[in-house]
Coordinates of C-alpha atoms in Angstrom, one line a residue:
Chain A
M25 CA 3.8 19.2 -14.9
T26 CA 4.7 20.9 -17.8
N27 CA 7.4 19.6 -19.4
Q28 CA 5.9 18.7 -22.1
A29 CA 4.9 22.8 -22.1
L30 CA 8.7 23.1 -22.3
P31 CA 10.8 20.7 -25.1
T32 CA 12.6 23.9 -25.9
E33 CA 14.3 24.2 -22.7
V34 CA 15.0 20.6 -22.1
A35 CA 18.1 20.7 -23.4
G36 CA 20.2 24.0 -22.9
D37 CA 21.8 22.5 -26.3
G38 CA 19.3 21.8 -28.9
V39 CA 19.2 18.0 -28.1
M40 CA 15.5 17.7 -28.3
S41 CA 13.8 19.1 -30.9
T42 CA 10.9 21.3 -32.0
M43 CA 8.1 20.6 -33.7
G44 CA 9.5 22.7 -37.1
N45 CA 12.0 20.1 -37.9
T46 CA 10.2 17.0 -36.1
F47 CA 11.0 14.8 -39.9
E48 CA 14.5 14.8 -38.0
A49 CA 16.0 11.3 -38.1
P50 CA 14.4 10.2 -35.3
A51 CA 17.2 6.9 -34.6
R52 CA 19.6 10.1 -33.1
R53 CA 17.8 12.3 -31.4
G54 CA 16.4 8.7 -29.6
T55 CA 20.3 8.3 -28.5
R56 CA 21.0 12.1 -27.5
K57 CA 18.1 11.8 -25.0
W58 CA 19.3 8.7 -23.0
R59 CA 22.6 9.0 -22.8
L60 CA 21.1 13.2 -21.5
Y61 CA 18.8 10.7 -18.9
S62 CA 21.4 8.3 -18.2
K63 CA 24.2 11.2 -17.6
R64 CA 21.5 12.5 -15.4
F65 CA 21.3 9.2 -13.3
L66 CA 24.8 8.7 -13.1
R67 CA 25.3 12.3 -11.2
N68 CA 22.5 11.5 -8.2
R69 CA 25.3 9.1 -6.6
M70 CA 22.8 7.4 -4.0
A71 CA 21.0 6.5 -7.3
V72 CA 24.1 4.8 -9.1
V73 CA 25.2 2.8 -5.0
G74 CA 21.2 2.3 -5.4
V75 CA 21.7 0.1 -8.5
L76 CA 24.6 -1.1 -7.8
V77 CA 23.4 -2.8 -4.1
F78 CA 19.6 -3.8 -6.6
V79 CA 22.0 -5.8 -9.1
L80 CA 24.2 -7.3 -6.0
I81 CA 21.0 -8.2 -4.5
A82 CA 19.6 -9.6 -7.8
L83 CA 22.7 -11.3 -8.6
F84 CA 23.0 -12.8 -5.7
G85 CA 18.7 -14.0 -5.8
I86 CA 19.5 -15.9 -8.8
I87 CA 22.7 -17.0 -9.0
G88 CA 23.7 -17.3 -4.8
G89 CA 21.7 -20.5 -4.6
H90 CA 24.5 -22.3 -7.0
L91 CA 26.8 -21.5 -4.8
V92 CA 26.1 -24.3 -1.9
P93 CA 25.2 -27.5 -2.2
W94 CA 21.9 -27.2 -0.4
T95 CA 18.9 -26.1 -1.7
Y96 CA 15.9 -24.3 -0.4
S97 CA 13.8 -26.6 0.2
D98 CA 16.4 -29.0 1.5
V99 CA 16.2 -30.3 5.0
D100 CA 19.8 -30.7 7.0
F101 CA 18.7 -32.8 10.4
L102 CA 21.9 -33.0 11.9
A103 CA 22.4 -29.0 11.8
I104 CA 18.9 -27.7 13.4
G105 CA 18.5 -23.9 14.3
T106 CA 22.2 -23.7 14.7
G107 CA 24.0 -20.4 13.9
P108 CA 25.7 -19.6 11.9
S109 CA 28.7 -21.3 10.6
R110 CA 31.2 -23.1 7.4
E111 CA 29.1 -25.5 6.8
H112 CA 25.8 -23.2 6.2
W113 CA 26.7 -19.9 6.0
F114 CA 23.4 -18.4 7.0
G115 CA 23.0 -21.3 10.2
T116 CA 20.0 -23.0 9.5
N117 CA 15.8 -22.3 11.3
G118 CA 14.6 -24.9 13.5
S119 CA 13.3 -27.3 10.0
G120 CA 17.5 -28.0 9.5
N121 CA 16.4 -26.0 6.1
D122 CA 19.7 -24.3 4.8
L123 CA 18.9 -20.5 6.0
Y124 CA 21.4 -18.8 2.8
A125 CA 19.6 -21.1 -0.1
Q126 CA 15.8 -19.9 1.4
L127 CA 17.2 -16.2 1.2
A128 CA 18.4 -17.2 -2.7
H129 CA 15.1 -18.2 -3.5
G130 CA 13.4 -15.7 -0.8
I131 CA 14.4 -12.9 -3.5
Q132 CA 13.9 -15.0 -6.0
R133 CA 10.1 -14.9 -5.6
S134 CA 9.7 -11.5 -4.1
L135 CA 11.4 -9.7 -6.9
T136 CA 9.3 -11.5 -8.8
I137 CA 6.2 -11.5 -7.6
G138 CA 7.4 -7.0 -6.4
V139 CA 7.9 -5.7 -10.2
L140 CA 5.7 -7.9 -12.0
V141 CA 2.2 -6.9 -10.2
S142 CA 3.7 -3.3 -10.0
L143 CA 4.8 -3.5 -13.7
C144 CA 1.1 -4.6 -14.3
T145 CA -0.9 -2.3 -11.3
T146 CA 1.3 1.2 -13.0
A147 CA 0.0 0.5 -16.2
V148 CA -3.4 -0.7 -16.0
A149 CA -3.8 2.6 -14.0
A150 CA -2.2 5.1 -16.0
F151 CA -4.2 4.5 -18.6
V152 CA -7.4 3.4 -17.1
G153 CA -7.1 6.9 -15.0
S154 CA -6.2 9.2 -18.2
I155 CA -8.6 7.5 -20.5
A156 CA -11.4 8.0 -17.5
A157 CA -10.2 11.8 -17.2
Y158 CA -9.8 12.0 -21.5
V159 CA -13.0 11.1 -22.4
G160 CA -15.1 11.8 -19.8
G161 CA -19.0 11.8 -19.9
R162 CA -20.4 8.4 -19.6
T163 CA -17.0 6.3 -19.8
E164 CA -15.4 8.2 -17.1
R165 CA -18.8 7.3 -15.4
I166 CA -18.9 3.9 -15.7
V167 CA -15.5 3.2 -14.9
L168 CA -15.1 5.3 -11.3
E169 CA -17.3 3.5 -10.5
V170 CA -16.0 0.5 -11.1
I171 CA -12.6 1.8 -9.9
H172 CA -14.5 2.9 -6.8
F173 CA -16.0 -0.6 -5.9
L174 CA -13.7 -2.6 -6.0
L175 CA -11.8 0.7 -3.7
V176 CA -14.6 -0.8 -1.4
V177 CA -14.4 -4.2 -1.4
P178 CA -11.6 -4.9 0.7
S179 CA -8.9 -6.2 -1.2
F180 CA -6.8 -7.4 1.5
L181 CA -9.8 -9.6 3.1
I182 CA -9.9 -11.1 -0.6
L183 CA -6.0 -11.8 -1.0
A184 CA -6.1 -13.8 2.2
L185 CA -9.7 -15.4 1.7
V186 CA -7.9 -16.4 -2.0
S187 CA -5.1 -17.0 -1.1
N188 CA -5.6 -18.7 2.3
S189 CA -7.9 -21.3 -0.4
V190 CA -4.5 -21.8 -3.3
N191 CA -2.0 -22.9 0.3
G192 CA 0.3 -19.8 -0.9
D193 CA 0.7 -20.2 -4.9
W194 CA 2.6 -17.4 -5.7
R195 CA 1.6 -16.8 -9.3
M196 CA -2.6 -16.4 -7.9
L197 CA -0.4 -13.6 -5.7
I198 CA 0.2 -11.9 -8.3
V199 CA -3.3 -12.0 -9.7
V200 CA -5.4 -10.7 -6.8
L201 CA -2.1 -8.4 -6.1
V202 CA -2.5 -6.9 -9.3
L203 CA -6.6 -7.3 -9.8
F204 CA -6.9 -5.7 -6.1
G205 CA -4.0 -3.2 -6.6
W206 CA -4.5 -1.1 -9.4
M207 CA -7.6 1.2 -8.4
Y208 CA -6.0 2.9 -6.7
Y209 CA -3.9 4.4 -8.8
A210 CA -5.9 4.6 -11.0
R211 CA -7.5 7.3 -9.1
V212 CA -4.4 9.2 -8.1
V213 CA -4.0 9.3 -12.2
W214 CA -7.7 10.4 -12.8
T215 CA -7.1 13.3 -9.7
M216 CA -4.0 14.5 -11.8
A217 CA -5.1 13.9 -15.9
M218 CA -8.6 15.6 -15.1
S219 CA -6.2 19.3 -14.3
L220 CA -4.2 18.9 -17.4
R221 CA -6.9 17.7 -20.1
E222 CA -8.0 21.1 -18.8
R223 CA -4.2 21.9 -20.6
E224 CA -4.3 24.1 -24.3
Y225 CA -1.8 21.2 -25.4
V226 CA -3.9 19.1 -24.9
A227 CA -6.8 20.9 -27.0
A228 CA -4.3 21.1 -29.4
A229 CA -3.9 18.3 -29.3
R230 CA -7.4 17.4 -29.8
Y231 CA -8.0 20.0 -32.6
M232 CA -6.0 18.5 -35.0
G233 CA -7.6 15.3 -35.0
L234 CA -5.8 13.0 -32.9
G235 CA -7.8 10.4 -30.9
P236 CA -7.9 9.7 -27.1
A237 CA -6.0 7.0 -27.1
A238 CA -3.0 8.8 -28.1
V239 CA -3.9 12.1 -26.4
V240 CA -3.5 10.3 -23.7
L241 CA -0.7 8.0 -24.8
R242 CA 1.4 11.0 -26.3
H243 CA 0.4 14.5 -24.5
I244 CA -0.6 13.0 -21.1
V245 CA 0.7 9.9 -19.7
P246 CA 4.0 12.1 -20.7
N247 CA 3.6 14.8 -18.6
I248 CA 2.4 12.2 -15.5
G249 CA 5.4 9.8 -16.3
S250 CA 7.8 11.1 -13.3
M251 CA 5.6 10.6 -10.7
L252 CA 3.8 7.0 -12.5
T253 CA 8.3 6.7 -12.1
I254 CA 7.7 6.6 -8.3
H255 CA 4.5 5.0 -8.5
F256 CA 6.3 2.3 -10.4
T257 CA 9.8 1.8 -7.8
L258 CA 7.7 2.5 -4.9
G259 CA 4.8 0.0 -6.1
V260 CA 7.3 -2.7 -6.6
V261 CA 8.3 -1.4 -2.7
T262 CA 4.3 -1.6 -1.6
T263 CA 3.8 -5.1 -2.9
I264 CA 6.7 -6.9 -0.9
Q265 CA 5.8 -4.8 1.7
A266 CA 2.4 -6.2 1.3
E267 CA 3.4 -9.5 0.5
T268 CA 5.6 -9.6 3.2
G269 CA 2.8 -8.0 6.1
L270 CA 0.4 -11.3 4.3
S271 CA 3.3 -13.9 4.4
F272 CA 3.7 -12.2 8.7
L273 CA 0.4 -13.0 9.5
G274 CA 0.1 -16.7 7.7
F275 CA -2.0 -16.1 4.4
G276 CA 1.0 -15.2 2.0
V277 CA 3.5 -17.4 0.8
K278 CA 3.3 -20.8 2.5
T279 CA 5.8 -23.3 2.9
P280 CA 7.0 -25.4 1.1
D281 CA 7.4 -22.5 -0.9
V282 CA 9.4 -19.7 0.5
S283 CA 10.2 -15.5 0.0
L284 CA 12.0 -12.7 2.2
G285 CA 8.7 -11.6 3.5
A286 CA 7.7 -15.9 5.1
L287 CA 11.6 -15.5 6.2
I288 CA 10.7 -13.1 8.2
G289 CA 8.3 -14.1 9.7
D290 CA 9.0 -17.3 10.5
G291 CA 13.0 -15.7 12.2
S292 CA 10.6 -12.8 14.0
S293 CA 9.1 -15.7 16.6
Q294 CA 12.9 -16.9 17.3
L295 CA 14.1 -13.1 17.8
Y296 CA 15.8 -13.5 21.2
S297 CA 16.6 -18.4 20.6
A298 CA 17.1 -17.1 17.0
P299 CA 18.6 -13.8 15.7
W300 CA 20.2 -14.9 12.3
Q301 CA 16.2 -16.5 11.0
F302 CA 14.9 -13.1 11.6
W303 CA 17.9 -10.3 10.9
F304 CA 19.5 -12.4 7.5
P305 CA 15.6 -11.7 6.3
A306 CA 15.8 -8.6 7.9
V307 CA 18.1 -6.7 6.3
T308 CA 18.4 -8.3 3.2
L309 CA 15.3 -7.2 2.5
T310 CA 15.2 -3.4 3.7
L311 CA 18.4 -2.8 1.6
L312 CA 16.3 -4.2 -1.6
T313 CA 13.6 -1.4 -0.6
V314 CA 15.9 1.4 0.7
S315 CA 18.5 0.6 -3.0
M316 CA 15.3 1.0 -5.3
A317 CA 13.8 4.4 -3.7
F318 CA 17.1 5.4 -4.5
V319 CA 16.8 3.6 -7.8
A320 CA 13.5 6.2 -7.8
D321 CA 14.9 9.7 -6.7
G322 CA 17.5 8.7 -9.5
L323 CA 15.6 8.6 -12.5
R324 CA 13.5 11.0 -11.2
D325 CA 16.7 13.4 -11.5
A326 CA 17.0 12.1 -14.6
L327 CA 13.6 12.3 -16.3
D328 CA 12.2 15.6 -15.1
P329 CA 14.0 18.3 -16.7
N330 CA 12.5 20.6 -13.7
S331 CA 14.7 19.1 -11.8
Q332 CA 17.9 20.8 -10.5
A333 CA 19.9 17.5 -9.1
G334 CA 23.5 19.3 -8.8
G335 CA 22.9 21.5 -12.2
H336 CA 21.5 21.6 -15.5
A337 CA 21.3 19.0 -18.2
Chain B
M245 CA -21.7 21.4 -5.1
T246 CA -24.4 19.8 -1.5
K247 CA -26.8 18.1 -4.0
Y248 CA -23.7 16.8 -6.0
I249 CA -21.9 16.0 -2.5
L250 CA -25.8 14.5 -1.7
R251 CA -25.6 12.1 -4.7
R252 CA -22.1 10.8 -4.4
I253 CA -22.6 9.8 -1.0
L254 CA -26.0 8.1 -1.7
G255 CA -23.4 5.8 -4.8
W256 CA -21.7 5.1 -2.3
A257 CA -24.6 3.3 0.6
L258 CA -25.5 1.0 -2.9
M259 CA -21.3 0.0 -3.3
I260 CA -21.3 -0.8 0.6
V261 CA -24.8 -2.9 0.3
L262 CA -23.5 -4.1 -2.9
A263 CA -19.9 -4.8 -1.9
T264 CA -20.7 -6.6 1.7
N265 CA -22.9 -8.8 0.0
L266 CA -20.1 -10.4 -2.6
T267 CA -18.2 -10.3 0.6
Y268 CA -20.8 -12.9 2.3
F269 CA -21.0 -14.7 -1.5
L270 CA -17.5 -15.1 -1.4
A271 CA -16.6 -15.9 2.4
S272 CA -19.0 -19.1 1.8
S273 CA -17.4 -20.3 -0.8
F274 CA -13.7 -20.1 0.5
L275 CA -14.4 -19.9 4.2
D276 CA -16.5 -23.6 6.0
P277 CA -16.9 -23.4 9.4
R278 CA -17.3 -27.5 8.9
A279 CA -14.1 -28.1 9.1
N280 CA -13.6 -27.2 12.1
Y281 CA -15.3 -30.0 13.1
L282 CA -13.8 -32.6 11.2
Q283 CA -10.1 -31.4 13.4
R284 CA -12.1 -32.5 16.4
R285 CA -10.7 -35.3 18.8
P286 CA -13.9 -37.4 19.8
P287 CA -15.1 -36.6 16.4
V288 CA -18.5 -35.1 16.4
P289 CA -21.5 -36.7 14.8
E290 CA -22.6 -35.7 11.7
F291 CA -26.5 -34.7 12.2
A292 CA -24.5 -33.4 15.8
V293 CA -22.5 -30.2 13.3
N294 CA -25.8 -30.2 10.8
A295 CA -28.0 -28.7 14.5
N296 CA -25.1 -26.3 14.8
L297 CA -24.0 -25.2 12.1
T298 CA -27.8 -24.8 11.3
R299 CA -28.2 -23.1 14.3
F300 CA -25.9 -20.3 13.0
N301 CA -27.4 -19.9 9.7
L302 CA -24.2 -21.6 8.8
N303 CA -25.1 -25.8 7.4
D304 CA -23.9 -25.5 4.0
Q305 CA -25.8 -28.3 2.6
E306 CA -29.0 -26.1 2.7
P307 CA -29.5 -23.5 -0.6
L308 CA -26.7 -20.1 -0.7
L309 CA -29.8 -18.2 -1.6
H310 CA -32.1 -18.8 1.8
R311 CA -29.3 -18.8 4.1
W312 CA -28.4 -15.0 2.3
W313 CA -31.7 -14.1 2.5
D314 CA -31.9 -14.9 6.2
W315 CA -29.0 -13.2 6.7
I316 CA -30.1 -10.0 5.1
S317 CA -33.5 -9.9 6.8
A318 CA -31.1 -9.9 10.1
I319 CA -29.6 -7.6 9.4
V320 CA -32.3 -5.0 8.5
V321 CA -34.8 -6.0 10.2
H322 CA -32.8 -6.2 14.1
W323 CA -29.6 -5.2 12.7
N324 CA -28.5 -8.6 13.7
W325 CA -24.9 -9.4 11.6
G326 CA -25.0 -13.3 12.5
A327 CA -23.4 -15.9 15.6
S328 CA -19.7 -17.0 14.6
P329 CA -19.0 -20.7 14.4
E330 CA -18.5 -21.5 17.5
G331 CA -22.0 -18.5 18.7
A332 CA -20.0 -15.6 19.8
S333 CA -22.6 -12.7 17.9
V334 CA -20.9 -10.6 15.8
N335 CA -22.5 -7.1 17.2
D336 CA -21.2 -7.6 20.6
Q337 CA -17.8 -8.0 19.0
V338 CA -17.2 -6.0 16.6
A339 CA -18.7 -3.0 18.9
T340 CA -15.8 -3.0 21.2
R341 CA -13.1 -3.7 18.5
I342 CA -13.7 -1.2 16.6
W343 CA -13.3 2.1 19.3
V344 CA -10.1 0.0 21.0
S345 CA -9.3 0.2 16.7
A346 CA -10.0 3.7 16.8
E347 CA -8.1 5.1 18.8
F348 CA -5.4 3.5 17.7
V349 CA -5.9 4.3 14.4
L350 CA -6.6 7.9 14.2
G351 CA -4.0 9.4 16.0
A352 CA -1.8 7.0 13.6
T353 CA -2.9 8.8 10.7
V354 CA -3.0 12.1 11.4
L355 CA 0.0 12.7 12.5
T356 CA 0.9 10.3 9.2
T357 CA -0.8 12.5 6.9
L358 CA 0.1 15.2 9.1
I359 CA 3.9 15.1 9.6
G360 CA 4.4 14.2 5.9
V361 CA 3.2 16.5 4.5
A362 CA 5.0 19.3 6.4
L363 CA 7.9 17.3 6.0
G364 CA 7.2 17.1 1.8
V365 CA 6.7 21.0 1.5
F366 CA 9.0 21.6 3.7
T367 CA 12.4 19.6 1.7
A368 CA 10.7 20.3 -1.6
S369 CA 11.0 24.1 -0.9
R370 CA 14.7 23.9 -0.2
Q371 CA 15.2 20.9 -2.4
Y372 CA 19.2 19.9 -2.8
K373 CA 20.2 21.3 0.6
A374 CA 21.8 19.5 2.8
S375 CA 18.0 19.9 5.0
D376 CA 16.6 18.4 1.6
R377 CA 18.7 15.4 1.3
V378 CA 19.3 14.1 5.5
L379 CA 15.6 14.1 5.4
Q380 CA 15.0 12.8 2.2
Q381 CA 17.5 9.6 3.4
V382 CA 16.3 8.7 6.7
S383 CA 12.3 9.2 5.4
V384 CA 13.5 6.5 2.5
V385 CA 14.6 4.2 5.8
T386 CA 11.7 4.4 7.9
L387 CA 9.6 3.6 4.8
N388 CA 11.3 0.5 3.9
I389 CA 11.2 -0.6 7.5
P390 CA 9.0 -3.4 7.6
T391 CA 6.4 -3.4 9.8
P392 CA 6.5 -6.1 11.8
V393 CA 10.5 -5.5 11.8
M394 CA 9.7 -2.0 13.5
A395 CA 7.2 -3.1 15.4
L396 CA 9.2 -6.1 17.7
A397 CA 12.3 -2.7 17.5
A398 CA 9.8 -0.7 19.2
V399 CA 9.3 -3.4 21.7
V400 CA 13.0 -4.4 22.5
A401 CA 13.5 -0.1 22.6
G402 CA 10.6 -0.1 24.9
I403 CA 12.1 -2.5 27.5
A404 CA 15.2 -1.0 27.2
L405 CA 13.7 2.1 28.6
N406 CA 11.9 0.3 30.6
N407 CA 14.3 -1.5 32.1
A408 CA 17.3 1.7 32.2
L409 CA 14.5 3.5 34.1
G410 CA 13.7 1.2 36.4
R411 CA 9.7 0.7 35.8
T412 CA 6.9 0.7 33.0
V413 CA 7.0 3.8 31.6
L414 CA 5.6 2.4 28.2
F415 CA 3.8 -1.1 27.5
V416 CA 4.1 -3.1 25.3
S417 CA 1.7 -5.4 25.5
G418 CA -2.4 -4.2 25.5
S419 CA -4.5 -1.7 25.2
G420 CA -5.2 -0.5 28.7
S421 CA -4.3 -2.2 32.2
V422 CA -7.2 -3.4 34.6
G423 CA -8.4 -1.8 37.2
T424 CA -7.4 1.9 36.6
Q425 CA -9.3 5.0 38.0
G426 CA -10.6 7.8 37.7
F427 CA -10.7 9.5 34.4
L428 CA -6.4 11.2 34.3
H429 CA -5.2 7.8 35.7
G430 CA -7.0 6.2 32.4
L431 CA -5.3 8.9 30.2
L432 CA -2.1 8.6 31.5
D433 CA -2.3 4.6 31.0
G434 CA -4.8 4.9 27.9
L435 CA -1.1 6.7 26.6
Q436 CA 1.6 5.0 28.1
H437 CA 0.0 1.7 26.1
L438 CA -0.9 3.8 22.9
V439 CA 2.8 5.4 22.3
L440 CA 5.0 2.5 21.2
P441 CA 2.3 1.5 18.8
T442 CA 1.6 5.0 17.1
V443 CA 5.9 5.7 16.8
T444 CA 5.5 2.1 14.8
L445 CA 2.7 2.6 12.6
V446 CA 4.1 6.9 12.0
V447 CA 7.5 5.7 11.7
T448 CA 7.0 3.5 9.0
G449 CA 4.3 6.0 7.5
Y450 CA 4.9 9.5 6.8
A451 CA 7.5 8.6 4.5
G452 CA 4.4 7.9 1.7
Y453 CA 2.9 11.9 2.4
H454 CA 6.5 12.9 2.4
F455 CA 7.6 11.4 -1.0
L456 CA 3.9 12.2 -3.4
Q457 CA 3.9 16.4 -1.8
R458 CA 7.2 17.0 -2.6
A459 CA 7.2 15.4 -5.9
L460 CA 3.8 16.8 -6.2
L461 CA 5.6 20.0 -5.3
L462 CA 8.3 20.4 -7.3
D463 CA 6.1 19.4 -10.3
N464 CA 4.6 22.7 -9.6
I465 CA 7.0 24.2 -8.7
G466 CA 8.8 24.4 -11.9
A467 CA 6.0 25.5 -13.9
D468 CA 4.9 28.0 -15.5
Y469 CA 2.2 29.5 -13.8
V470 CA 4.7 30.2 -10.1
R471 CA 7.3 31.5 -12.0
T472 CA 4.7 34.5 -13.4
A473 CA 4.1 34.3 -9.7
R474 CA 7.9 35.1 -8.9
A475 CA 8.4 37.1 -11.7
K476 CA 4.7 39.8 -10.2
G477 CA 6.9 40.2 -7.4
L478 CA 5.6 37.3 -4.7
T479 CA 8.1 35.6 -2.6
K480 CA 9.0 32.5 -3.8
A481 CA 7.3 31.0 -0.4
T482 CA 4.4 33.1 -1.4
A483 CA 4.1 32.1 -4.1
I484 CA 4.2 28.2 -3.3
R485 CA 2.2 28.3 -0.4
R486 CA -0.5 30.7 -3.1
H487 CA 0.0 28.9 -6.2
A488 CA 1.6 25.5 -5.9
L489 CA 0.7 24.2 -3.3
P490 CA -3.3 23.6 -3.7
T491 CA -2.2 22.2 -6.6
S492 CA -0.2 20.3 -6.0
I493 CA -1.7 18.9 -2.4
I494 CA -5.1 17.0 -4.7
P495 CA -3.4 14.2 -5.2
V496 CA -2.5 14.2 -1.6
A497 CA -6.2 14.4 -0.2
T498 CA -7.1 11.8 -2.4
S499 CA -4.8 9.3 -1.7
V500 CA -4.9 10.6 2.4
A501 CA -9.3 9.0 1.8
F502 CA -7.9 5.6 0.5
S503 CA -5.9 5.0 2.2
I504 CA -7.1 4.7 5.6
P505 CA -7.8 1.3 4.9
G506 CA -4.8 0.5 3.9
I507 CA -3.8 1.8 7.1
F508 CA -6.0 0.1 9.0
T509 CA -5.2 -3.4 7.5
G510 CA -1.8 -2.5 8.8
A511 CA -2.3 -2.0 11.9
V512 CA -3.4 -5.7 12.1
I513 CA 0.3 -6.1 12.2
A514 CA 1.2 -4.2 15.1
E515 CA -2.1 -5.2 16.7
T516 CA -0.9 -8.5 16.8
I517 CA 2.5 -7.9 17.9
F518 CA 1.6 -5.2 20.6
G519 CA -1.5 -7.9 22.1
W520 CA -4.3 -5.5 20.9
E521 CA -7.7 -6.8 20.4
G522 CA -9.1 -4.4 17.7
M523 CA -11.1 -4.8 14.0
G524 CA -7.8 -5.1 12.4
R525 CA -6.8 -8.6 15.0
Y526 CA -10.3 -9.7 15.1
F527 CA -10.4 -10.1 10.8
V528 CA -7.2 -12.3 11.0
T529 CA -9.1 -14.6 13.4
T530 CA -12.2 -15.1 11.7
I531 CA -10.2 -15.6 8.8
S532 CA -8.9 -19.0 10.5
K533 CA -12.0 -19.9 12.0
N534 CA -14.2 -19.5 9.4
D535 CA -16.4 -17.2 11.0
I536 CA -18.1 -16.7 7.4
H537 CA -20.7 -13.3 9.2
G538 CA -17.2 -11.9 11.4
A539 CA -15.5 -11.2 7.7
V540 CA -18.2 -10.1 6.4
A541 CA -18.9 -7.8 9.3
V542 CA -15.2 -6.6 8.6
A543 CA -15.2 -6.4 5.1
A544 CA -19.0 -3.6 5.9
F545 CA -17.0 -1.7 8.7
G546 CA -13.1 -1.1 5.7
A547 CA -16.2 -0.8 3.3
V548 CA -18.0 2.1 5.2
V549 CA -15.0 3.9 6.4
T550 CA -13.6 4.4 3.2
A551 CA -16.3 5.4 1.8
I552 CA -16.4 8.5 4.2
G553 CA -12.9 8.8 3.5
A554 CA -13.5 9.5 -0.4
V555 CA -16.4 11.5 0.1
L556 CA -14.5 13.9 2.1
S557 CA -11.1 13.8 -0.1
D558 CA -14.2 14.6 -2.8
V559 CA -15.3 17.6 -0.5
V560 CA -11.7 18.7 -0.6
V561 CA -10.0 18.3 -4.0
G562 CA -13.6 19.9 -5.3
A563 CA -12.8 22.5 -2.6
L564 CA -9.1 23.6 -4.2
D565 CA -9.8 23.1 -8.1
P566 CA -12.3 25.2 -9.6
R567 CA -11.6 23.5 -12.9
V568 CA -12.6 20.4 -11.5
R569 CA -16.0 21.1 -12.7
V570 CA -18.2 19.6 -10.6
S571 CA -21.6 18.2 -12.5

């Protein structure tokens, strides 16, 4: 929380300049900062492994589908519900779809939904929450009323209603997930920013004549940055989990489209008779989400100047 | 403070009413009870369909505002939340299910929060020591097990345990056995049914609080005022407990309050797999059966639960943070 308050301590070798020499070439300062971040990130071994696993899964999602003759919607009537073989590497499902091709497509779909939704909700939540806390007065009251109202409206119900009627269109799913996903974070950000707005450096920035947007973007948001980073990365995981739940119940992404959640939903009914239909997507999903969580941890070590992960600066 | 809380409660009540009505209009435009009759074989004549739908105030050929007025006045005057397209009273359905879900969700919520916050504090004060790293990695894994996978794994493990012991110790289906006699037997039977679903929700849920509490506490442990407290001669444990913890627990209190509806909807999956007839399963049924009145009742219930959580959160935050001026 006091990241901003300790600029000289951030780097013992004087990477970050104090207020007196802000006219120093900004490009050089930026490069040094990023080098420091990457150095600190690379020190967290699990985070590096996480990045590798994540990249591998993402690559599998992007190019994996082109390595086999099947696409995710092709049906092989000669191999219905067969186990892994040379023909179908991960087996087929009850309709004869190649599970490998479906898995590649499912990763693509789930990742797209997860990243886009999390990016939008975190950005909206950070800005709306901090502005409400900093500006105060009538703006704060109105924003909070809107947040509370959207929180009371049961988003899961509306999600189910809407995605049921658009027949599992993933773009609509993104819109609805964002529409009803930002309020919760915004309220958490608001609570944190409430404490921050009383800090001396925020008051100082205000007395120096900075406008509300500038104060929020330069002084409040950076100070909850570590929380926002965690929220973004975990938000991807949460979104994918939410999508898994919706699809499991039959409200999310539906056939003919395929997502990791839909695959797990299909496979879970065949847990004993056709275990590969369940375990391939389940293990992939778990690897994906676990790796992202380790990346979040590494980012925290890298971005938080108070972090003592494996040594100093 | 009391006046402030009372005003908040009034505001929330107003919002519950607004949200419930909004959901009524949404559900009326997205759910189509008439479709239930279209799939019938032999086909039902249209006048019969209309007569049935009109009887339960679900006929889409009547103006929406008329239907809404009948619906809302029945609630206000008789506390009658309407009927499903098949004529089953929503009041009857909800009355039993609320307690089934409450029993299921409440225990899981309390355990999840307690375990998560305790682990967060424990690991934050031992940052980067072996215990912190091990617990953190365990939590990363448990948090990311999808609820369906965890529930099914619990079923498999429960069956394996029962087979190994040669008798049924943990039930994998239903919320209670039929024909259980006596209070103690009933309690034991309930617990036997409760263990596996609760374990599912707790294992997949606690880690969120663990990480949030750990991250926030670490943000504060490094802060100047905690260092000042240490400099005054306080031990690390006391400095954390008196200075860092109260500040860092504020956002956690907020998130606990607002995670209640989330846990509730999250329980839908567990209820489906473990065969519990709770609100979560009712919700899935109402949507797939185009039961407008049932869906709105679930929405209203969700709104009430959220409001209770939010008011409690305001009380806790107000008590913890003197800087939060209650105007």
